[in-house]
PDB file of C-alpha atoms in Angstrom:
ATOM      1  CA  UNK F   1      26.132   2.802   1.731  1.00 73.00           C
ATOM      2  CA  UNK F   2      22.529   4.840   1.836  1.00 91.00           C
ATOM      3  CA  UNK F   3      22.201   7.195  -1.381  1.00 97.00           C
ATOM      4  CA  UNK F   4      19.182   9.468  -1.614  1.00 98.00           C
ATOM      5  CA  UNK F   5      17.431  10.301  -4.901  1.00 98.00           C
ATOM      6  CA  UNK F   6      14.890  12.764  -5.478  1.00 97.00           C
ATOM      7  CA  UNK F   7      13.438  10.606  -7.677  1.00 98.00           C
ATOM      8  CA  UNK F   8      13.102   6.539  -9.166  1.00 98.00           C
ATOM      9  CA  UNK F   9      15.309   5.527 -11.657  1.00 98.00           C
ATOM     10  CA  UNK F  10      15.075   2.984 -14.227  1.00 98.00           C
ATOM     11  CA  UNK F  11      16.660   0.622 -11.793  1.00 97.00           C
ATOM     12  CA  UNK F  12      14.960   1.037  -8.945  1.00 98.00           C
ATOM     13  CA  UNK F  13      11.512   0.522 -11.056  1.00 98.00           C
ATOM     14  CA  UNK F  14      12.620  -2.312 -12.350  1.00 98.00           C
ATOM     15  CA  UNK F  15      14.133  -3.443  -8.507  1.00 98.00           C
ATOM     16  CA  UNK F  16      10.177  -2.953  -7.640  1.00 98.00           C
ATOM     17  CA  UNK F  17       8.354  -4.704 -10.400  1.00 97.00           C
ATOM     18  CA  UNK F  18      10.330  -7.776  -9.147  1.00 96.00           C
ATOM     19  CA  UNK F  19       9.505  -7.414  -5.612  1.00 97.00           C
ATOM     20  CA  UNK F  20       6.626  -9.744  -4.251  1.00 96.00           C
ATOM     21  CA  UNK F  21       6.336  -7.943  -1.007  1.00 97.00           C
ATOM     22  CA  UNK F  22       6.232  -4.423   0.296  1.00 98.00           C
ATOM     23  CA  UNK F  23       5.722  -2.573   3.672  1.00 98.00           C
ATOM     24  CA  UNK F  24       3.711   0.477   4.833  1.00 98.00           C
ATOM     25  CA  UNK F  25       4.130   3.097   6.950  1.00 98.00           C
ATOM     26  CA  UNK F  26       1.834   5.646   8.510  1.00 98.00           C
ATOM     27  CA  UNK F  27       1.138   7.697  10.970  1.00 98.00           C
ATOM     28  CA  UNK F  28      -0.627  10.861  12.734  1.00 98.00           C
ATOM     29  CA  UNK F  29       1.288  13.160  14.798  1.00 96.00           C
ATOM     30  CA  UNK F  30      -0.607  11.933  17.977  1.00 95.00           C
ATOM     31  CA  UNK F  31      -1.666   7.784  16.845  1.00 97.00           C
ATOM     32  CA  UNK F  32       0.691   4.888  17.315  1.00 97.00           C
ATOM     33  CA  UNK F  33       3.009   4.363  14.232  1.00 97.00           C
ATOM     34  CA  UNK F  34       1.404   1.445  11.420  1.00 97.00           C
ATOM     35  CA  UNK F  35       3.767  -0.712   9.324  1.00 98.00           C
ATOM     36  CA  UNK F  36       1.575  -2.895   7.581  1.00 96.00           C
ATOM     37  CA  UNK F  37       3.044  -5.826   5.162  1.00 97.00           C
ATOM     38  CA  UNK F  38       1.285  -5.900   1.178  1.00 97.00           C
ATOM     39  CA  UNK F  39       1.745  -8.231  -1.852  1.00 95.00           C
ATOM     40  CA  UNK F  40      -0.353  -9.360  -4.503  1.00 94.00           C
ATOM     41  CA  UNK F  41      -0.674  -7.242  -7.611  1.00 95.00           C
ATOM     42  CA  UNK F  42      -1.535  -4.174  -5.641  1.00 97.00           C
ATOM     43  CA  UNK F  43       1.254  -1.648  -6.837  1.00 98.00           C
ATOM     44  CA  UNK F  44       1.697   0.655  -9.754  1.00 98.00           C
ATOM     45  CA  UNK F  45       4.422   2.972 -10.911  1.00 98.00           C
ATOM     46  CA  UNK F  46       3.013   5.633 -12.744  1.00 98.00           C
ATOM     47  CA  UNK F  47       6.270   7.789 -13.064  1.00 98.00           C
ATOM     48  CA  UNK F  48       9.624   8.552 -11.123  1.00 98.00           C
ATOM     49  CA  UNK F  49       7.753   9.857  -8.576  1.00 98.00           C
ATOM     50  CA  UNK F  50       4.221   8.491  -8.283  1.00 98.00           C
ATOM     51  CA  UNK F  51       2.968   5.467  -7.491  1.00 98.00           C
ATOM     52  CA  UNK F  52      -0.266   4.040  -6.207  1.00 98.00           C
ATOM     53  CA  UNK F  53      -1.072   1.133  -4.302  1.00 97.00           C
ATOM     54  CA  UNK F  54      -4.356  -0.788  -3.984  1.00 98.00           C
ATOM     55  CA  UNK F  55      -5.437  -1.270  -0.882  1.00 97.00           C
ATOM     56  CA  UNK F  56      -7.410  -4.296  -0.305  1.00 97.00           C
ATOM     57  CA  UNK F  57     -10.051  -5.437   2.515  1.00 97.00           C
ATOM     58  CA  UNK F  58      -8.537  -6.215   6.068  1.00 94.00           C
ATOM     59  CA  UNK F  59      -8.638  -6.566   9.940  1.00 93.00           C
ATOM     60  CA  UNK F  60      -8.072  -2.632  10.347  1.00 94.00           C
ATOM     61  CA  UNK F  61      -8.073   0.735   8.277  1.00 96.00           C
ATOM     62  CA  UNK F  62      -4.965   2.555   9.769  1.00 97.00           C
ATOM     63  CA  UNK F  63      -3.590   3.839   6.636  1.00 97.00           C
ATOM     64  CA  UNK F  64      -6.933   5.838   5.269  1.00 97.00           C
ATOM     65  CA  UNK F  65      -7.425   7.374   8.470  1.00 98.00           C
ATOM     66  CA  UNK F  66      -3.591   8.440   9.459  1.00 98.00           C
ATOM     67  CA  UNK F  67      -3.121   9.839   5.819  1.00 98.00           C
ATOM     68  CA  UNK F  68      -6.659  11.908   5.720  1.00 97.00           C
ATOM     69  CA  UNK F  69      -4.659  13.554   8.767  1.00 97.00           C
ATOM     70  CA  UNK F  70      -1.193  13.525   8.157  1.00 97.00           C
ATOM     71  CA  UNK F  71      -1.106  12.348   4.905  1.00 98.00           C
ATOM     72  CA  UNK F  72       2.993  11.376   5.017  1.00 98.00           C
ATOM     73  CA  UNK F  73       3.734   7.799   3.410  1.00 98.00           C
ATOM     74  CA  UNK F  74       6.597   5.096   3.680  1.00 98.00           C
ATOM     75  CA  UNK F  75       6.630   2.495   1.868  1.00 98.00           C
ATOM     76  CA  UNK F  76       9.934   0.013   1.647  1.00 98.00           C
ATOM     77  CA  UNK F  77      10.935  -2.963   0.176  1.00 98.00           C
ATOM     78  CA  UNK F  78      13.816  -5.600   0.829  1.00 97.00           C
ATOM     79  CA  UNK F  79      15.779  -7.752  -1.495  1.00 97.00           C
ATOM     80  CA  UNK F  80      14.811 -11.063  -0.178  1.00 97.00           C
ATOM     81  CA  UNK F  81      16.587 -12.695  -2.791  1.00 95.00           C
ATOM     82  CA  UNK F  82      19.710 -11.381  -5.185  1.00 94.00           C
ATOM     83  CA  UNK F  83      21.693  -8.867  -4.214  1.00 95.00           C
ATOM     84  CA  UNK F  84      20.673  -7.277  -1.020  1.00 97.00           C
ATOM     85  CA  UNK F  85      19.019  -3.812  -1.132  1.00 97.00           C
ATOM     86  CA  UNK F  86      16.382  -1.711   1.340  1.00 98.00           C
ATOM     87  CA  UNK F  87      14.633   0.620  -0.957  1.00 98.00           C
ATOM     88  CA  UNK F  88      12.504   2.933   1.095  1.00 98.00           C
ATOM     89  CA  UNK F  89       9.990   5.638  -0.815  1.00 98.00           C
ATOM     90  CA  UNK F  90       9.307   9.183   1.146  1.00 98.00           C
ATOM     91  CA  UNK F  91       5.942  10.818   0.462  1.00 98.00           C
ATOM     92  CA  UNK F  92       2.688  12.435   0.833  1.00 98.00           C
ATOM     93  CA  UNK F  93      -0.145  10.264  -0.120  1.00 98.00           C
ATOM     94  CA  UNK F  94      -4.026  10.627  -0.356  1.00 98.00           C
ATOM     95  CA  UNK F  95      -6.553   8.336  -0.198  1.00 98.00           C
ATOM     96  CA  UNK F  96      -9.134   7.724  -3.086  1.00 97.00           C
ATOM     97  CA  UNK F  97     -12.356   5.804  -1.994  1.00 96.00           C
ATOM     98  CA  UNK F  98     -14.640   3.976  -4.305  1.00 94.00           C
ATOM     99  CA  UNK F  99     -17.110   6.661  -4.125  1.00 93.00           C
ATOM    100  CA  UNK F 100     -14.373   9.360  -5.096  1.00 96.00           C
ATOM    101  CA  UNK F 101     -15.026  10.946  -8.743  1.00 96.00           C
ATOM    102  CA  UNK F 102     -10.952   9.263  -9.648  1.00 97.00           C
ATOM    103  CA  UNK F 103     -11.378   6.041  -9.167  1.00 97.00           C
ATOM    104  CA  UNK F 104     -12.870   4.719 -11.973  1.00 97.00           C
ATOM    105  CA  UNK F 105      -9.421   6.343 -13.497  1.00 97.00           C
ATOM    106  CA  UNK F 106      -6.790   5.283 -11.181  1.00 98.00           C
ATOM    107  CA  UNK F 107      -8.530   1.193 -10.541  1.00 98.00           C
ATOM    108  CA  UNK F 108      -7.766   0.985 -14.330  1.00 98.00           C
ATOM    109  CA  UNK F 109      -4.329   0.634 -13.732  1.00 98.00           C
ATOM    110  CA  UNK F 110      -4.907  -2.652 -12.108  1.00 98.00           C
ATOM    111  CA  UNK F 111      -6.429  -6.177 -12.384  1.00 95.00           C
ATOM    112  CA  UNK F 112      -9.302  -5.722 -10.253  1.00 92.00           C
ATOM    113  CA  UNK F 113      -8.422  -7.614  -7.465  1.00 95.00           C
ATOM    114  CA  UNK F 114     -11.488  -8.772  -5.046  1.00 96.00           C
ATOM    115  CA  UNK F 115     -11.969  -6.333  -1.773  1.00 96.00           C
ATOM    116  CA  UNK F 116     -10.392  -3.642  -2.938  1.00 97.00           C
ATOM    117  CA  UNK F 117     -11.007  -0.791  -1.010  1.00 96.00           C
ATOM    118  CA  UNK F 118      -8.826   2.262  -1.384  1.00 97.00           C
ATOM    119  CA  UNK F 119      -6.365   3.207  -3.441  1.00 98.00           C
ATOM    120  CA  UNK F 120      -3.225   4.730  -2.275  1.00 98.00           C
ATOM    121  CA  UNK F 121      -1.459   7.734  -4.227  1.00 98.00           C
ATOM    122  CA  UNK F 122       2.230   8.501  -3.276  1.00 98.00           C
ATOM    123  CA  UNK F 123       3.685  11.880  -4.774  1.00 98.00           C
ATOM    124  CA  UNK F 124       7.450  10.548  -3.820  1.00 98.00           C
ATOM    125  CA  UNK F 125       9.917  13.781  -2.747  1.00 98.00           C
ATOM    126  CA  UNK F 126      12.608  11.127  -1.554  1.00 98.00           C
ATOM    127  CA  UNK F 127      14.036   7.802  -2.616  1.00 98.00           C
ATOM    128  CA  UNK F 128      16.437   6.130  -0.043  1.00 98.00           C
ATOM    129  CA  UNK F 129      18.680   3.138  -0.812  1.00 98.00           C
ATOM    130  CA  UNK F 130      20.389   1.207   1.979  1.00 97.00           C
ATOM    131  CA  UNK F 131      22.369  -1.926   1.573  1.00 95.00           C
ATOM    132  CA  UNK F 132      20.151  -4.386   3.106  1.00 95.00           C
ATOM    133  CA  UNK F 133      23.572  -7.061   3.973  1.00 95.00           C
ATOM    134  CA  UNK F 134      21.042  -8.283   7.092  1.00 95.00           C
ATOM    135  CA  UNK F 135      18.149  -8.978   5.023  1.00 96.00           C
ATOM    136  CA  UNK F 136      18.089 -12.815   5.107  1.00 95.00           C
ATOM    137  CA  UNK F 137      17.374 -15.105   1.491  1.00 96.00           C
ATOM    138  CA  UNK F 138      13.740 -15.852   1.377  1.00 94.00           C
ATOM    139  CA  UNK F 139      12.479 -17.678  -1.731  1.00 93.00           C
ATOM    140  CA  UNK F 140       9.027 -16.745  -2.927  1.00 94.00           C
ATOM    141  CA  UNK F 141       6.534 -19.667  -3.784  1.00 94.00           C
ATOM    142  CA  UNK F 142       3.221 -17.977  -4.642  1.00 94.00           C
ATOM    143  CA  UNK F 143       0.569 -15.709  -3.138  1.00 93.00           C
ATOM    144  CA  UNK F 144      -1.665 -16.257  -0.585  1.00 94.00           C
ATOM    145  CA  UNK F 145      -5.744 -16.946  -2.056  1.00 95.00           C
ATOM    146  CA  UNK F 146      -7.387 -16.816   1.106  1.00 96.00           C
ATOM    147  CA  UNK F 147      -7.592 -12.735   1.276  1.00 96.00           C
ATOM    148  CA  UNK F 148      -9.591 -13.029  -2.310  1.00 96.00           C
ATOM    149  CA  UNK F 149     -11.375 -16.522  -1.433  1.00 97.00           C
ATOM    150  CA  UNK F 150     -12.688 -14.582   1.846  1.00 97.00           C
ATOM    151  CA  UNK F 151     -13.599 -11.139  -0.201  1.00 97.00           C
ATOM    152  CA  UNK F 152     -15.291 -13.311  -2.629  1.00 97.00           C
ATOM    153  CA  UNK F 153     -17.306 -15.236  -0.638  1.00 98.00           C
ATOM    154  CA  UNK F 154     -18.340 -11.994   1.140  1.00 97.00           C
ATOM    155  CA  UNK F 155     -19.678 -10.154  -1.521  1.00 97.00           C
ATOM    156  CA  UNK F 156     -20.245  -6.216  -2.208  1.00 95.00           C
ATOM    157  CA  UNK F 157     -22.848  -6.416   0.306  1.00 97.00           C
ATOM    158  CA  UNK F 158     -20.696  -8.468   2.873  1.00 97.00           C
ATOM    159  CA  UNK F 159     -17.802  -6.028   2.488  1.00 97.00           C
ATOM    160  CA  UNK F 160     -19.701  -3.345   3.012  1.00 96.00           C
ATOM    161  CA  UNK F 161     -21.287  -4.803   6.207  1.00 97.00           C
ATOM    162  CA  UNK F 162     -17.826  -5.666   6.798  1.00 97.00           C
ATOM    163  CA  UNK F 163     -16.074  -1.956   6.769  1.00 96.00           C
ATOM    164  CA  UNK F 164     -19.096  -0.448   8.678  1.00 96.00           C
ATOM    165  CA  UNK F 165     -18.510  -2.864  11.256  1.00 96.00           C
ATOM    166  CA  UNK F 166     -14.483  -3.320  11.516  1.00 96.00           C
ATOM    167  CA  UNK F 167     -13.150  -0.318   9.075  1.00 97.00           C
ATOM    168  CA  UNK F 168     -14.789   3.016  10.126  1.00 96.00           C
ATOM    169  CA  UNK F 169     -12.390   3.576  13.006  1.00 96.00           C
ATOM    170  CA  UNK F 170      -8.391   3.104  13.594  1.00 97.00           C
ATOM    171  CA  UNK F 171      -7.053   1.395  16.496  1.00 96.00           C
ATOM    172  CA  UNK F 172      -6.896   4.956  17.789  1.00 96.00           C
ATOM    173  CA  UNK F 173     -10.407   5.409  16.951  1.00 97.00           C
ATOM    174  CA  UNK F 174      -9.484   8.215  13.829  1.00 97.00           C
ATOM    175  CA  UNK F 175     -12.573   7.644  11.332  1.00 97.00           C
ATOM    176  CA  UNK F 176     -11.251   6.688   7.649  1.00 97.00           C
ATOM    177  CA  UNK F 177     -14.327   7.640   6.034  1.00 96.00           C
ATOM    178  CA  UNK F 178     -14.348   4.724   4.185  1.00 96.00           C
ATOM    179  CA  UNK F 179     -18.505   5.086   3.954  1.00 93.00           C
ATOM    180  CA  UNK F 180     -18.662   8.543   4.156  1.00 82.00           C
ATOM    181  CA  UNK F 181     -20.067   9.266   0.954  1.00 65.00           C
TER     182      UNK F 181
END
């Protein structure tokens, strides 16, 4: 059965910390819907209702620019192994850019990881559990390298070049500001 919290508990930080794999959801009021899939080490709890998530290099930018609008936030994760469990986290986030005067702060609370781009922080006003019983068993083996291989090999400069040419603009061409500064 679903039970709503208005904040984590112990238990559902701990459910986290194990998880290898979480999904994100955003949106505008007027763009199409994004659920994009994370791992990695890119997720921090900072308290039973704030977390932030570091948001590495990719194909598209959805998240900074729906959230600079609308800044609501999903984010859920499934038991793929033990007992099953959908844990889904209700919120308003905000986007902090390199350039931003707070990121020297909030990158501390991870091992830099290479392309990192954004960081993600979730004030969380509602925790929902659901029982997950249709979540199949997946086994974890290890992480992809070939997001960090590619962000290495890149550069500073090539990342750069790399968001001005494929992460100014969402598919529903909403800037994300990512070189705004």
């Amino acid at each position: 059965m679903a039970k709503q919290y208005q904040a984590l508990t112990d238990r559902l930080i701990e459910f986290i910390s194990e998880q290898k794999v979480f999904f994100v959801g955003t949106a505008t009021a007027d763009s199409r819907v994004n659920i994009s899939p994370k791992g990695m080490d890119s997720l921090r709890v900072l308290n039973n209702n704030r977390l932030l998530w570091l948001n590495l290099t990719g194909s598209g930018n959805e998240s900074s620019a729906h959230v600079q609008i609308h800044p609501r936030m999903t984010i859920m994760f499934c038991a793929f192994e033990g007992p099953p469990m959908i844990l889904r986290l209700f919120g308003t986030a905000r986007v902090i850019h390199k350039d931003d005067d707070e990121w020297q702060e909030l990158f501390g609370h991870f091992n830099p990881l290479p392309g990192a781009r954004q960081i993600f922080d979730l004030s969380i006003d509602l925790v929902l559990t659901s029982c997950g019983m249709a979540v199949p068993y997946y086994t974890y083996n290890n992480d992809r390298d070939m997001l960090s291989n590619w962000a290495e090999k890149k550069g500073d400069d090539g990342l750069k070049l790399y968001w001005e040419e494929k992460n100014q603009l969402s598919i529903d061409n909403i800037p994300t500001n990512i070189l705004a500064k």
